[in-house]
Every structure is written in structure tokens, then in C-alpha cells.
Amino acid sequence: MKIQDLKQRVEKEIKNQHHRVGEIVEYNQEKVLHAFHKLRVSDSHFNPTTGYGYDDFGRDTLEALYAEIFKAEDALVRPQLISGTHAITTALFGVLRPGDELLYISGEPYDTLRDVIGSEDNKDTGSLRDFGVSYQTIALEENGAFSHDRIRAAIHEKTKVVAIQRSKGYEDRPSFNIDELQSIIQFVREIKDDVIVFVDNCYGEFVETREPLEVGADLIAGSLIKNPGGGIARVGGYIAGGKTLIEKCSYRLTAPGLGKETGPSLNSLQEMYQGIFLAPHVVGEALKGAIFTARYLRECGFNTNPDFDAKRTDLIQSVNFNTAEQMIRFCQSIQQASPVNSHFKPEPSAMPGYEDEVIMAAGTFIQGASLELTADGPIRPPYTAFVQGGLTYAHVKIAVVQAVQQLVEEGMVKA
């Protein structure tokens, strides 16, 4: 196997998939541009506020912009939301009350949310469980599909929120595309029409031409250091959905009675505006990189999911390795091809919120930014690395090819 010859052949084979990504990028870019025009965004909207943040019309217009783009009644977009987990937590605590039940129908959520939900072994931490919110999760079918029969049996009068994790996260399952979300949301509505359908939208924004609120979801949340930040927002998260629900979430973020009226934007507005404008393009670059990664590594003998020609709904490309050592070395090679901290060598270690040791290759400009090229995963069978992001397609391609070259030179992959 000649590394460069394989690269050129793969690029020819994925040409049609890249063309389709380009069409989605253009559609979403036009949608975002229209929202900017409709709200008459000007440079005066970039001026920061401090202290209480009263009368911050730049912040308010940014939230109206998100609402317009994601087809929501209202939105909460703040630098005080520090991560996707924080945005999701704020949303769940905002709408759930003692005696309510939270039902996850997409299997267990991210490891980082398990402490938020709470357990018998994790008491008095301020989890949902501590506040009298019960919890159920419905495992997916063996083929990764929703289990309709078990969902129907689980929903009852106390079911307040039905939650869906759009992206696979660290699980070995397909991510759910918008058509699949539309179908399952309609199914849930037929069982209990007043339930709040919440979708964790992390990694999914702008990958397709529609978003979950357009197919029946009531509330979505995500992180600005993922897709909607466009690779330049340094911090932040968003929640979007029904106006009453957003008001409740804002009371959780600040304080009852204060809500959206407070919260200084500090010096974050310009990059947030510019980030959401750039997001369709940068997401497209990352998707092109994921498609290349899937095809190239499959040709190198690795099991990749999704395949290069599959319909995509998020940025995540999983790669299965034969051994932990092989997985670790691949991630270290991705780190070596990063623009930042390329001289560092990541090692598996314990991380808050995760049960297993995790290796994280993330030589990013913004700490933890998943829209920049990263490769990470918990060290557990089947030894899956989750490769995601990439500010430019060229960088993803260079990094993946160099990683394979490193494995070949060290005898971990046959040439």
C-alpha cells in the first residue's frame, strides 16, 4: 500500500459525497445569511456589556438570530453556558420539577450527564434525582433503532420530558438523522401529546438542511465550541425552543425573576456572530474530512462507522482498532499533526464524568473545541476512537494520512 497513491484514489471515490456536502453548505449558508439580513445585524451589536448586562441589545439580537436560524420561538445564547453538558443540564433543570420523570429513549446519554441525572451511588450532589426527578432510559434495538414497544410501555402520566441524544457520543450505534427524529417524535406525540421532547443537538447543527425543532422537538441545546461557534467562539452554549420553555431555562441559568434580562456579554459577541455565520462552511469542511477518514481508514483495514457514503447527521466518525495500543498510537499521531501542542503526547487518564480512562488528542486553539480536529475515546473494547471536526478539510486529510504512515512505520499496520 502506497500511502500517497491511496490518498489520491480515495479522493476520486468520494467526489460525489463531497459534492452533496457542498450543496448542504450552500443551503445552510443562505439560511444563516437571510437571518442576518432579517435582523439587520450591524457592528453596533458587537459592543460588550458588563456587570448585570441590562439592555444588552447585541446579546438579545444574537438570541433572536439563533431563534430564526433554528426555527424557534426563542433562544438562550450565553458565554455563561460553558459546555454542551452545561447547556443540557440547564435545559433539563429548567423544565423538570419534583415528581416529574425524565425518559431517555436513545439509550444511556453521555457519561458526563450521568452525574447530572444522579444515581443511588451518587447522592447529595444536586442531581435531578436529589430534587425528586425520576429517570428511565430505553435501550436501543440491536440494530441501533428506537424500541417503539418499550417506549410505549415506559411513558406514563409523570413522564414530563422525553429526551433524545441525536449523536452517537461514545456509543457504538448510528446517530439519528432528522427523518428518524421526525418519525420517533410523531410516535411519542401519539402516546402523550403534552410531553416535552428535548433533543441534545450537539455535533449535529448544519449537517443537514433541517434542525430538530423543524420536525416537532420542543427544545434543543448545544455548545458553541462545537458546530455553531464556527471554530472561533471561545466559549458558550445555546438552548432554543418554545418561548415559555426558554423562559424557564433562563430562570435556571440566572435566577427566578431575572431570566434573560441579565447576563453580560463581556467581549464575546463579535466572535459569536461571526462564528454562527461561518458555521455552515466550517461544518462542511469537517464533514468532508470525516468522509475522507471513513473511506481512507476502511481501505487501510479498519472498521469505520458511518461508512463514507452513508447519510450523515453529525460530525463524528468512529474507528475501531484491534488493540488499545493501536488506538492510543493513532490518537497520539493525530495530536502530532495538530497546529497547537503537537509536541505533546497524550496518554490515557481518568477524566471527570467518565468511568474508563480516556485518551484525548486535541491540539486545538480553543480548549476542548470539538469542531477542531480531535480524536478521543474511552479505553474499553471495542477500542473505538472518535475522530471529529476539522477547521479545514486539508488539515484532516494531512493528519489522517500522517497517522496511518506512523502506524505503518511502527509495524502496527501492514504496508
mmCIF file of C-alpha atoms in Angstrom:
data_model
loop_
_atom_site.group_PDB
_atom_site.id
_atom_site.type_symbol
_atom_site.label_atom_id
_atom_site.label_comp_id
_atom_site.label_asym_id
_atom_site.label_seq_id
_atom_site.Cartn_x
_atom_site.Cartn_y
_atom_site.Cartn_z
ATOM 1 C CA MET A 1 0.000 0.000 0.000
ATOM 2 C CA LYS A 2 1.463 3.311 -1.098
ATOM 3 C CA ILE A 3 0.120 5.992 1.200
ATOM 4 C CA GLN A 4 0.015 8.838 -1.317
ATOM 5 C CA ASP A 5 -1.438 6.690 -4.118
ATOM 6 C CA LEU A 6 -4.211 5.572 -1.791
ATOM 7 C CA LYS A 7 -4.970 9.167 -0.842
ATOM 8 C CA GLN A 8 -5.425 10.182 -4.449
ATOM 9 C CA ARG A 9 -7.631 7.178 -5.221
ATOM 10 C CA VAL A 10 -9.828 7.797 -2.192
ATOM 11 C CA GLU A 11 -10.330 11.443 -3.124
ATOM 12 C CA LYS A 12 -11.676 10.371 -6.508
ATOM 13 C CA GLU A 13 -14.006 7.836 -4.921
ATOM 14 C CA ILE A 14 -15.569 10.350 -2.506
ATOM 15 C CA LYS A 15 -16.110 13.114 -5.050
ATOM 16 C CA ASN A 16 -19.895 12.657 -5.189
ATOM 17 C CA GLN A 17 -20.225 12.714 -1.403
ATOM 18 C CA HIS A 18 -18.214 15.927 -1.217
ATOM 19 C CA HIS A 19 -20.453 17.484 -3.855
ATOM 20 C CA ARG A 20 -23.517 16.687 -1.751
ATOM 21 C CA VAL A 21 -21.880 18.288 1.294
ATOM 22 C CA GLY A 22 -21.289 21.404 -0.800
ATOM 23 C CA GLU A 23 -24.989 21.603 -1.632
ATOM 24 C CA ILE A 24 -25.946 21.384 2.058
ATOM 25 C CA VAL A 25 -23.379 24.036 2.964
ATOM 26 C CA GLU A 26 -24.791 26.443 0.401
ATOM 27 C CA TYR A 27 -28.373 25.867 1.568
ATOM 28 C CA ASN A 28 -27.481 26.442 5.213
ATOM 29 C CA GLN A 29 -25.263 29.423 4.433
ATOM 30 C CA GLU A 30 -28.144 31.113 2.625
ATOM 31 C CA LYS A 31 -30.442 30.379 5.585
ATOM 32 C CA VAL A 32 -27.979 31.957 8.020
ATOM 33 C CA LEU A 33 -27.349 34.952 5.765
ATOM 34 C CA HIS A 34 -31.085 35.561 5.452
ATOM 35 C CA ALA A 35 -31.385 35.608 9.251
ATOM 36 C CA PHE A 36 -28.586 38.201 9.499
ATOM 37 C CA HIS A 37 -30.389 40.381 6.957
ATOM 38 C CA LYS A 38 -33.795 39.976 8.584
ATOM 39 C CA LEU A 39 -32.461 41.096 11.970
ATOM 40 C CA ARG A 40 -30.362 43.887 10.430
ATOM 41 C CA VAL A 41 -27.195 42.890 12.231
ATOM 42 C CA SER A 42 -24.708 45.756 12.447
ATOM 43 C CA ASP A 43 -21.330 46.311 14.078
ATOM 44 C CA SER A 44 -23.086 48.057 16.954
ATOM 45 C CA HIS A 45 -24.352 44.637 18.005
ATOM 46 C CA PHE A 46 -20.781 43.630 18.841
ATOM 47 C CA ASN A 47 -20.401 46.108 21.720
ATOM 48 C CA PRO A 48 -19.888 44.337 25.052
ATOM 49 C CA THR A 49 -21.716 44.810 28.331
ATOM 50 C CA THR A 50 -20.509 44.167 31.863
ATOM 51 C CA GLY A 51 -21.988 43.740 35.316
ATOM 52 C CA TYR A 52 -25.689 42.893 35.215
ATOM 53 C CA GLY A 53 -25.848 43.093 31.445
ATOM 54 C CA TYR A 54 -29.086 45.071 31.319
ATOM 55 C CA ASP A 55 -30.223 46.364 27.913
ATOM 56 C CA ASP A 56 -27.670 44.302 26.012
ATOM 57 C CA PHE A 57 -29.267 44.576 22.576
ATOM 58 C CA GLY A 58 -26.327 42.770 20.936
ATOM 59 C CA ARG A 59 -26.976 39.732 23.141
ATOM 60 C CA ASP A 60 -30.729 39.967 22.561
ATOM 61 C CA THR A 61 -30.306 40.192 18.792
ATOM 62 C CA LEU A 62 -27.910 37.235 18.796
ATOM 63 C CA GLU A 63 -30.546 35.170 20.586
ATOM 64 C CA ALA A 64 -33.165 36.289 18.060
ATOM 65 C CA LEU A 65 -30.729 35.254 15.322
ATOM 66 C CA TYR A 66 -30.404 31.749 16.765
ATOM 67 C CA ALA A 67 -34.181 31.531 17.089
ATOM 68 C CA GLU A 68 -34.584 32.499 13.434
ATOM 69 C CA ILE A 69 -31.947 30.037 12.192
ATOM 70 C CA PHE A 70 -33.180 27.085 14.258
ATOM 71 C CA LYS A 71 -36.884 27.923 13.748
ATOM 72 C CA ALA A 72 -37.517 28.508 17.447
ATOM 73 C CA GLU A 73 -39.810 30.896 19.289
ATOM 74 C CA ASP A 74 -36.916 31.983 21.460
ATOM 75 C CA ALA A 75 -33.321 31.122 22.337
ATOM 76 C CA LEU A 76 -30.777 31.494 25.115
ATOM 77 C CA VAL A 77 -27.210 32.033 23.822
ATOM 78 C CA ARG A 78 -24.690 32.874 26.507
ATOM 79 C CA PRO A 79 -20.964 32.737 27.274
ATOM 80 C CA GLN A 80 -22.026 31.680 30.782
ATOM 81 C CA LEU A 81 -23.066 28.297 29.313
ATOM 82 C CA ILE A 82 -19.647 26.686 29.334
ATOM 83 C CA SER A 83 -20.288 23.406 27.504
ATOM 84 C CA GLY A 84 -22.835 21.176 25.854
ATOM 85 C CA THR A 85 -23.305 19.315 29.137
ATOM 86 C CA HIS A 86 -23.946 22.622 30.920
ATOM 87 C CA ALA A 87 -26.493 23.729 28.302
ATOM 88 C CA ILE A 88 -28.298 20.375 28.504
ATOM 89 C CA THR A 89 -28.243 20.468 32.304
ATOM 90 C CA THR A 90 -29.673 23.992 32.323
ATOM 91 C CA ALA A 91 -32.440 22.916 29.959
ATOM 92 C CA LEU A 92 -33.392 19.819 31.968
ATOM 93 C CA PHE A 93 -33.317 21.559 35.337
ATOM 94 C CA GLY A 94 -35.237 24.438 33.770
ATOM 95 C CA VAL A 95 -38.271 22.402 32.723
ATOM 96 C CA LEU A 96 -38.350 19.462 35.163
ATOM 97 C CA ARG A 97 -39.915 19.660 38.609
ATOM 98 C CA PRO A 98 -40.056 17.332 41.659
ATOM 99 C CA GLY A 99 -42.252 14.341 40.866
ATOM 100 C CA ASP A 100 -41.621 14.553 37.108
ATOM 101 C CA GLU A 101 -39.881 11.835 35.161
ATOM 102 C CA LEU A 102 -37.146 12.178 32.545
ATOM 103 C CA LEU A 103 -37.194 9.459 29.899
ATOM 104 C CA TYR A 104 -34.191 8.996 27.586
ATOM 105 C CA ILE A 105 -35.290 6.917 24.594
ATOM 106 C CA SER A 106 -31.926 6.839 22.777
ATOM 107 C CA GLY A 107 -30.119 4.658 25.310
ATOM 108 C CA GLU A 108 -27.862 5.947 28.051
ATOM 109 C CA PRO A 109 -26.689 9.524 27.406
ATOM 110 C CA TYR A 110 -23.106 10.789 27.534
ATOM 111 C CA ASP A 111 -21.074 9.721 30.544
ATOM 112 C CA THR A 112 -20.903 13.373 31.646
ATOM 113 C CA LEU A 113 -24.687 13.510 32.048
ATOM 114 C CA ARG A 114 -24.930 10.533 34.383
ATOM 115 C CA ASP A 115 -23.924 12.594 37.409
ATOM 116 C CA VAL A 116 -26.417 15.253 36.337
ATOM 117 C CA ILE A 117 -29.190 12.659 36.369
ATOM 118 C CA GLY A 118 -27.922 11.074 39.588
ATOM 119 C CA SER A 119 -27.849 7.553 40.977
ATOM 120 C CA GLU A 120 -28.106 5.591 44.199
ATOM 121 C CA ASP A 121 -24.320 5.688 44.490
ATOM 122 C CA ASN A 122 -24.099 9.427 43.859
ATOM 123 C CA LYS A 123 -26.226 11.278 46.402
ATOM 124 C CA ASP A 124 -26.463 14.861 47.617
ATOM 125 C CA THR A 125 -24.655 16.378 44.645
ATOM 126 C CA GLY A 126 -27.584 18.467 43.452
ATOM 127 C CA SER A 127 -28.535 15.998 40.710
ATOM 128 C CA LEU A 128 -32.014 15.690 39.228
ATOM 129 C CA ARG A 129 -32.527 12.648 41.426
ATOM 130 C CA ASP A 130 -31.732 14.707 44.536
ATOM 131 C CA PHE A 131 -34.536 17.086 43.546
ATOM 132 C CA GLY A 132 -37.092 14.302 43.180
ATOM 133 C CA VAL A 133 -36.944 13.820 39.412
ATOM 134 C CA SER A 134 -37.138 10.157 38.435
ATOM 135 C CA TYR A 135 -35.375 8.722 35.414
ATOM 136 C CA GLN A 136 -35.757 5.924 32.918
ATOM 137 C CA THR A 137 -33.728 5.003 29.888
ATOM 138 C CA ILE A 138 -34.826 2.839 26.984
ATOM 139 C CA ALA A 139 -32.109 0.801 25.334
ATOM 140 C CA LEU A 140 -31.988 0.799 21.556
ATOM 141 C CA GLU A 141 -32.667 -2.300 19.500
ATOM 142 C CA GLU A 142 -29.678 -4.396 18.434
ATOM 143 C CA ASN A 143 -29.655 -2.639 15.050
ATOM 144 C CA GLY A 144 -29.487 0.785 16.744
ATOM 145 C CA ALA A 145 -33.145 1.670 16.109
ATOM 146 C CA PHE A 146 -35.593 3.087 18.620
ATOM 147 C CA SER A 147 -37.519 0.451 20.586
ATOM 148 C CA HIS A 148 -41.110 1.504 19.934
ATOM 149 C CA ASP A 149 -42.727 -1.147 22.126
ATOM 150 C CA ARG A 150 -40.570 -0.327 25.144
ATOM 151 C CA ILE A 151 -41.047 3.395 24.643
ATOM 152 C CA ARG A 152 -44.814 2.968 24.552
ATOM 153 C CA ALA A 153 -44.725 0.889 27.737
ATOM 154 C CA ALA A 154 -42.448 3.373 29.571
ATOM 155 C CA ILE A 155 -44.384 6.593 29.004
ATOM 156 C CA HIS A 156 -46.899 7.340 31.774
ATOM 157 C CA GLU A 157 -48.647 10.285 33.424
ATOM 158 C CA LYS A 158 -45.481 11.530 35.184
ATOM 159 C CA THR A 159 -43.332 11.481 32.055
ATOM 160 C CA LYS A 160 -42.541 15.179 31.612
ATOM 161 C CA VAL A 161 -39.542 15.140 29.263
ATOM 162 C CA VAL A 162 -38.678 12.624 26.549
ATOM 163 C CA ALA A 163 -35.021 13.170 25.695
ATOM 164 C CA ILE A 164 -33.150 12.087 22.587
ATOM 165 C CA GLN A 165 -29.407 12.238 22.014
ATOM 166 C CA ARG A 166 -29.014 12.894 18.300
ATOM 167 C CA SER A 167 -25.334 11.973 18.125
ATOM 168 C CA LYS A 168 -23.865 8.602 18.997
ATOM 169 C CA GLY A 169 -21.474 10.145 21.514
ATOM 170 C CA TYR A 170 -19.135 7.422 22.746
ATOM 171 C CA GLU A 171 -21.550 4.614 21.846
ATOM 172 C CA ASP A 172 -21.221 2.098 19.045
ATOM 173 C CA ARG A 173 -24.515 2.953 17.376
ATOM 174 C CA PRO A 174 -25.731 5.049 14.453
ATOM 175 C CA SER A 175 -26.551 8.688 15.033
ATOM 176 C CA PHE A 176 -30.152 9.712 14.351
ATOM 177 C CA ASN A 177 -30.839 11.752 11.244
ATOM 178 C CA ILE A 178 -33.626 14.319 11.014
ATOM 179 C CA ASP A 179 -36.058 11.988 9.244
ATOM 180 C CA GLU A 180 -35.631 9.434 12.036
ATOM 181 C CA LEU A 181 -36.152 12.125 14.663
ATOM 182 C CA GLN A 182 -39.322 13.282 12.940
ATOM 183 C CA SER A 183 -40.722 9.754 12.924
ATOM 184 C CA ILE A 184 -39.986 8.999 16.588
ATOM 185 C CA ILE A 185 -41.245 12.400 17.765
ATOM 186 C CA GLN A 186 -44.555 11.787 15.967
ATOM 187 C CA PHE A 187 -44.729 8.370 17.634
ATOM 188 C CA VAL A 188 -44.138 9.872 21.090
ATOM 189 C CA ARG A 189 -46.791 12.555 20.482
ATOM 190 C CA GLU A 190 -49.350 9.862 19.684
ATOM 191 C CA ILE A 191 -48.720 8.331 23.110
ATOM 192 C CA LYS A 192 -48.610 11.560 25.166
ATOM 193 C CA ASP A 193 -49.171 14.793 23.316
ATOM 194 C CA ASP A 194 -48.217 17.139 26.165
ATOM 195 C CA VAL A 195 -44.763 15.680 26.785
ATOM 196 C CA ILE A 196 -41.737 17.960 26.239
ATOM 197 C CA VAL A 197 -39.458 16.487 23.576
ATOM 198 C CA PHE A 198 -35.872 17.542 24.177
ATOM 199 C CA VAL A 199 -33.110 16.852 21.644
ATOM 200 C CA ASP A 200 -29.436 17.043 22.510
ATOM 201 C CA ASN A 201 -28.295 18.642 19.259
ATOM 202 C CA CYS A 202 -24.530 18.550 19.919
ATOM 203 C CA TYR A 203 -22.422 17.768 16.819
ATOM 204 C CA GLY A 204 -25.498 17.946 14.555
ATOM 205 C CA GLU A 205 -26.034 21.605 13.723
ATOM 206 C CA PHE A 206 -25.866 22.399 9.975
ATOM 207 C CA VAL A 207 -25.032 18.819 8.990
ATOM 208 C CA GLU A 208 -28.462 18.515 7.381
ATOM 209 C CA THR A 209 -30.797 21.158 5.952
ATOM 210 C CA ARG A 210 -33.320 20.851 8.790
ATOM 211 C CA GLU A 211 -32.940 21.005 12.560
ATOM 212 C CA PRO A 212 -34.892 19.083 15.247
ATOM 213 C CA LEU A 213 -37.292 21.943 16.077
ATOM 214 C CA GLU A 214 -38.496 21.828 12.477
ATOM 215 C CA VAL A 215 -39.686 18.241 12.909
ATOM 216 C CA GLY A 216 -41.534 18.545 16.198
ATOM 217 C CA ALA A 217 -38.973 18.875 19.004
ATOM 218 C CA ASP A 218 -39.813 21.401 21.733
ATOM 219 C CA LEU A 219 -36.324 22.168 22.989
ATOM 220 C CA ILE A 220 -32.748 21.710 21.749
ATOM 221 C CA ALA A 221 -29.360 22.524 23.222
ATOM 222 C CA GLY A 222 -25.749 22.565 22.125
ATOM 223 C CA SER A 223 -22.284 24.026 22.552
ATOM 224 C CA LEU A 224 -20.671 26.948 20.757
ATOM 225 C CA ILE A 225 -17.266 25.262 20.803
ATOM 226 C CA LYS A 226 -18.882 22.662 18.563
ATOM 227 C CA ASN A 227 -20.692 23.345 15.294
ATOM 228 C CA PRO A 228 -22.479 26.694 15.764
ATOM 229 C CA GLY A 229 -19.404 28.515 17.027
ATOM 230 C CA GLY A 230 -17.776 28.172 13.623
ATOM 231 C CA GLY A 231 -14.392 27.386 15.163
ATOM 232 C CA ILE A 232 -13.877 30.876 16.576
ATOM 233 C CA ALA A 233 -16.310 31.210 19.502
ATOM 234 C CA ARG A 234 -14.126 30.710 22.566
ATOM 235 C CA VAL A 235 -16.934 29.674 24.917
ATOM 236 C CA GLY A 236 -20.689 29.454 25.073
ATOM 237 C CA GLY A 237 -23.764 27.341 24.657
ATOM 238 C CA TYR A 238 -27.306 27.692 23.416
ATOM 239 C CA ILE A 239 -30.806 26.463 24.177
ATOM 240 C CA ALA A 240 -33.602 27.053 21.667
ATOM 241 C CA GLY A 241 -37.285 26.192 21.576
ATOM 242 C CA GLY A 242 -40.672 27.340 22.829
ATOM 243 C CA LYS A 243 -40.799 30.776 24.459
ATOM 244 C CA THR A 244 -42.224 29.548 27.784
ATOM 245 C CA LEU A 245 -39.650 26.771 27.984
ATOM 246 C CA ILE A 246 -36.775 29.160 27.249
ATOM 247 C CA GLU A 247 -38.022 31.492 29.975
ATOM 248 C CA LYS A 248 -37.887 28.605 32.466
ATOM 249 C CA CYS A 249 -34.371 27.703 31.320
ATOM 250 C CA SER A 250 -33.268 31.321 31.729
ATOM 251 C CA TYR A 251 -34.507 31.293 35.332
ATOM 252 C CA ARG A 252 -32.291 28.278 35.943
ATOM 253 C CA LEU A 253 -29.284 29.957 34.314
ATOM 254 C CA THR A 254 -29.611 33.219 36.251
ATOM 255 C CA ALA A 255 -32.356 33.455 38.895
ATOM 256 C CA PRO A 256 -36.163 33.365 39.024
ATOM 257 C CA GLY A 257 -37.456 36.781 38.069
ATOM 258 C CA LEU A 258 -34.199 37.799 36.374
ATOM 259 C CA GLY A 259 -34.076 35.332 33.499
ATOM 260 C CA LYS A 260 -32.946 36.617 30.125
ATOM 261 C CA GLU A 261 -32.842 40.245 31.229
ATOM 262 C CA THR A 262 -29.468 39.778 32.895
ATOM 263 C CA GLY A 263 -26.134 38.310 31.889
ATOM 264 C CA PRO A 264 -23.316 40.414 30.443
ATOM 265 C CA SER A 265 -21.953 39.503 27.034
ATOM 266 C CA LEU A 266 -18.471 40.751 28.011
ATOM 267 C CA ASN A 267 -16.254 40.536 24.901
ATOM 268 C CA SER A 268 -17.871 37.507 23.274
ATOM 269 C CA LEU A 269 -20.438 38.904 20.863
ATOM 270 C CA GLN A 270 -18.388 39.538 17.729
ATOM 271 C CA GLU A 271 -16.945 36.022 17.671
ATOM 272 C CA MET A 272 -20.366 34.513 18.375
ATOM 273 C CA TYR A 273 -21.929 36.405 15.473
ATOM 274 C CA GLN A 274 -19.050 35.621 13.160
ATOM 275 C CA GLY A 275 -18.971 32.023 14.359
ATOM 276 C CA ILE A 276 -22.603 31.288 13.526
ATOM 277 C CA PHE A 277 -22.066 32.915 10.121
ATOM 278 C CA LEU A 278 -19.037 30.712 9.420
ATOM 279 C CA ALA A 279 -20.603 27.585 10.893
ATOM 280 C CA PRO A 280 -22.192 26.111 7.721
ATOM 281 C CA HIS A 281 -18.881 26.340 5.859
ATOM 282 C CA VAL A 282 -16.672 25.004 8.665
ATOM 283 C CA VAL A 283 -19.108 22.171 9.399
ATOM 284 C CA GLY A 284 -18.887 21.315 5.700
ATOM 285 C CA GLU A 285 -15.089 21.178 5.887
ATOM 286 C CA ALA A 286 -15.310 18.842 8.884
ATOM 287 C CA LEU A 287 -17.842 16.634 7.082
ATOM 288 C CA LYS A 288 -15.599 16.368 4.031
ATOM 289 C CA GLY A 289 -12.785 15.337 6.369
ATOM 290 C CA ALA A 290 -14.976 12.710 8.052
ATOM 291 C CA ILE A 291 -15.928 11.231 4.686
ATOM 292 C CA PHE A 292 -12.267 11.025 3.681
ATOM 293 C CA THR A 293 -11.372 9.493 7.053
ATOM 294 C CA ALA A 294 -14.065 6.830 6.713
ATOM 295 C CA ARG A 295 -13.011 5.734 3.241
ATOM 296 C CA TYR A 296 -9.260 6.028 3.744
ATOM 297 C CA LEU A 297 -9.133 4.109 7.020
ATOM 298 C CA ARG A 298 -11.516 1.469 5.684
ATOM 299 C CA GLU A 299 -9.048 0.897 2.846
ATOM 300 C CA CYS A 300 -6.318 0.566 5.466
ATOM 301 C CA GLY A 301 -8.185 -2.299 7.123
ATOM 302 C CA PHE A 302 -10.046 -0.506 9.926
ATOM 303 C CA ASN A 303 -13.749 -0.744 10.656
ATOM 304 C CA THR A 304 -15.285 2.731 10.316
ATOM 305 C CA ASN A 305 -18.767 3.944 11.136
ATOM 306 C CA PRO A 306 -20.552 5.537 9.391
ATOM 307 C CA ASP A 307 -19.256 4.432 6.026
ATOM 308 C CA PHE A 308 -18.083 7.088 3.596
ATOM 309 C CA ASP A 309 -21.273 7.040 1.506
ATOM 310 C CA ALA A 310 -23.764 6.926 4.397
ATOM 311 C CA LYS A 311 -26.207 9.733 5.096
ATOM 312 C CA ARG A 312 -24.683 11.856 7.869
ATOM 313 C CA THR A 313 -26.317 13.768 10.679
ATOM 314 C CA ASP A 314 -23.323 14.680 12.861
ATOM 315 C CA LEU A 315 -19.567 15.192 12.709
ATOM 316 C CA ILE A 316 -18.482 12.040 14.497
ATOM 317 C CA GLN A 317 -16.501 9.359 12.687
ATOM 318 C CA SER A 318 -15.766 6.275 14.760
ATOM 319 C CA VAL A 319 -12.852 3.957 14.012
ATOM 320 C CA ASN A 320 -12.461 0.545 15.642
ATOM 321 C CA PHE A 321 -8.980 -0.759 16.443
ATOM 322 C CA ASN A 322 -7.817 -4.261 17.269
ATOM 323 C CA THR A 323 -5.991 -3.296 20.450
ATOM 324 C CA ALA A 324 -5.819 -0.490 22.970
ATOM 325 C CA GLU A 325 -2.201 0.152 21.935
ATOM 326 C CA GLN A 326 -3.192 0.674 18.319
ATOM 327 C CA MET A 327 -5.969 3.079 19.292
ATOM 328 C CA ILE A 328 -3.698 5.057 21.607
ATOM 329 C CA ARG A 329 -0.963 5.375 18.994
ATOM 330 C CA PHE A 330 -3.411 6.589 16.356
ATOM 331 C CA CYS A 331 -4.702 9.320 18.679
ATOM 332 C CA GLN A 332 -1.152 10.330 19.562
ATOM 333 C CA SER A 333 -0.385 10.650 15.852
ATOM 334 C CA ILE A 334 -3.382 12.931 15.372
ATOM 335 C CA GLN A 335 -2.029 15.091 18.199
ATOM 336 C CA GLN A 336 1.348 15.263 16.446
ATOM 337 C CA ALA A 337 -0.408 16.605 13.344
ATOM 338 C CA SER A 338 -2.225 19.334 15.290
ATOM 339 C CA PRO A 339 -1.386 23.042 14.927
ATOM 340 C CA VAL A 340 -1.269 23.506 18.725
ATOM 341 C CA ASN A 341 0.638 21.357 21.233
ATOM 342 C CA SER A 342 1.861 19.000 18.549
ATOM 343 C CA HIS A 343 4.918 18.256 20.695
ATOM 344 C CA PHE A 344 2.741 16.857 23.497
ATOM 345 C CA LYS A 345 1.955 13.147 23.754
ATOM 346 C CA PRO A 346 -1.495 12.392 25.184
ATOM 347 C CA GLU A 347 -1.845 9.366 27.443
ATOM 348 C CA PRO A 348 -4.993 7.648 28.737
ATOM 349 C CA SER A 349 -6.104 9.041 32.088
ATOM 350 C CA ALA A 350 -9.101 9.392 34.364
ATOM 351 C CA MET A 351 -11.452 12.245 33.483
ATOM 352 C CA PRO A 352 -14.355 13.704 35.449
ATOM 353 C CA GLY A 353 -17.653 12.175 34.345
ATOM 354 C CA TYR A 354 -16.152 9.097 32.670
ATOM 355 C CA GLU A 355 -15.987 5.571 34.073
ATOM 356 C CA ASP A 356 -12.992 4.450 31.980
ATOM 357 C CA GLU A 357 -9.685 6.086 31.271
ATOM 358 C CA VAL A 358 -9.934 8.374 28.260
ATOM 359 C CA ILE A 359 -7.358 9.430 25.697
ATOM 360 C CA MET A 360 -7.902 12.822 24.122
ATOM 361 C CA ALA A 361 -5.891 14.100 21.201
ATOM 362 C CA ALA A 362 -6.894 17.718 20.905
ATOM 363 C CA GLY A 363 -4.273 20.171 19.736
ATOM 364 C CA THR A 364 -6.871 22.897 19.408
ATOM 365 C CA PHE A 365 -6.860 26.686 19.501
ATOM 366 C CA ILE A 366 -9.855 26.549 21.860
ATOM 367 C CA GLN A 367 -9.622 24.085 24.725
ATOM 368 C CA GLY A 368 -11.967 21.142 24.136
ATOM 369 C CA ALA A 369 -13.325 22.507 20.860
ATOM 370 C CA SER A 370 -14.947 19.590 19.048
ATOM 371 C CA LEU A 371 -15.272 21.471 15.769
ATOM 372 C CA GLU A 372 -11.490 21.440 15.564
ATOM 373 C CA LEU A 373 -9.849 18.131 14.680
ATOM 374 C CA THR A 374 -9.771 15.780 17.642
ATOM 375 C CA ALA A 375 -9.506 12.035 18.228
ATOM 376 C CA ASP A 376 -10.539 10.609 21.543
ATOM 377 C CA GLY A 377 -12.389 7.876 23.334
ATOM 378 C CA PRO A 378 -12.581 5.733 26.458
ATOM 379 C CA ILE A 379 -10.102 2.858 26.622
ATOM 380 C CA ARG A 380 -12.535 -0.037 26.521
ATOM 381 C CA PRO A 381 -13.443 -2.696 23.950
ATOM 382 C CA PRO A 382 -14.038 -2.476 21.033
ATOM 383 C CA TYR A 383 -11.304 0.223 21.290
ATOM 384 C CA THR A 384 -13.096 2.890 19.335
ATOM 385 C CA ALA A 385 -11.563 6.267 18.615
ATOM 386 C CA PHE A 386 -13.990 9.031 17.759
ATOM 387 C CA VAL A 387 -12.476 11.301 15.123
ATOM 388 C CA GLN A 388 -14.361 14.546 14.716
ATOM 389 C CA GLY A 389 -14.088 18.085 13.483
ATOM 390 C CA GLY A 390 -11.541 19.874 11.368
ATOM 391 C CA LEU A 391 -11.473 23.581 10.581
ATOM 392 C CA THR A 392 -10.214 22.759 7.087
ATOM 393 C CA TYR A 393 -10.585 19.628 5.012
ATOM 394 C CA ALA A 394 -6.916 19.811 4.045
ATOM 395 C CA HIS A 395 -5.835 19.567 7.684
ATOM 396 C CA VAL A 396 -7.979 16.486 8.330
ATOM 397 C CA LYS A 397 -6.588 14.775 5.262
ATOM 398 C CA ILE A 398 -2.976 15.554 6.165
ATOM 399 C CA ALA A 399 -3.431 14.421 9.776
ATOM 400 C CA VAL A 400 -5.132 11.112 8.949
ATOM 401 C CA VAL A 401 -2.590 10.212 6.267
ATOM 402 C CA GLN A 402 0.294 11.024 8.615
ATOM 403 C CA ALA A 403 -1.290 8.935 11.374
ATOM 404 C CA VAL A 404 -1.508 5.914 9.097
ATOM 405 C CA GLN A 405 2.058 6.461 7.942
ATOM 406 C CA GLN A 406 3.149 6.438 11.585
ATOM 407 C CA LEU A 407 1.319 3.169 12.249
ATOM 408 C CA VAL A 408 2.913 1.605 9.184
ATOM 409 C CA GLU A 409 6.399 2.693 10.208
ATOM 410 C CA GLU A 410 5.906 1.217 13.681
ATOM 411 C CA GLY A 411 4.618 -2.091 12.345
ATOM 412 C CA MET A 412 1.074 -1.686 13.647
ATOM 413 C CA VAL A 413 -0.408 -1.653 10.140
ATOM 414 C CA LYS A 414 0.800 -3.654 7.185
ATOM 415 C CA ALA A 415 2.063 -1.595 4.275
#
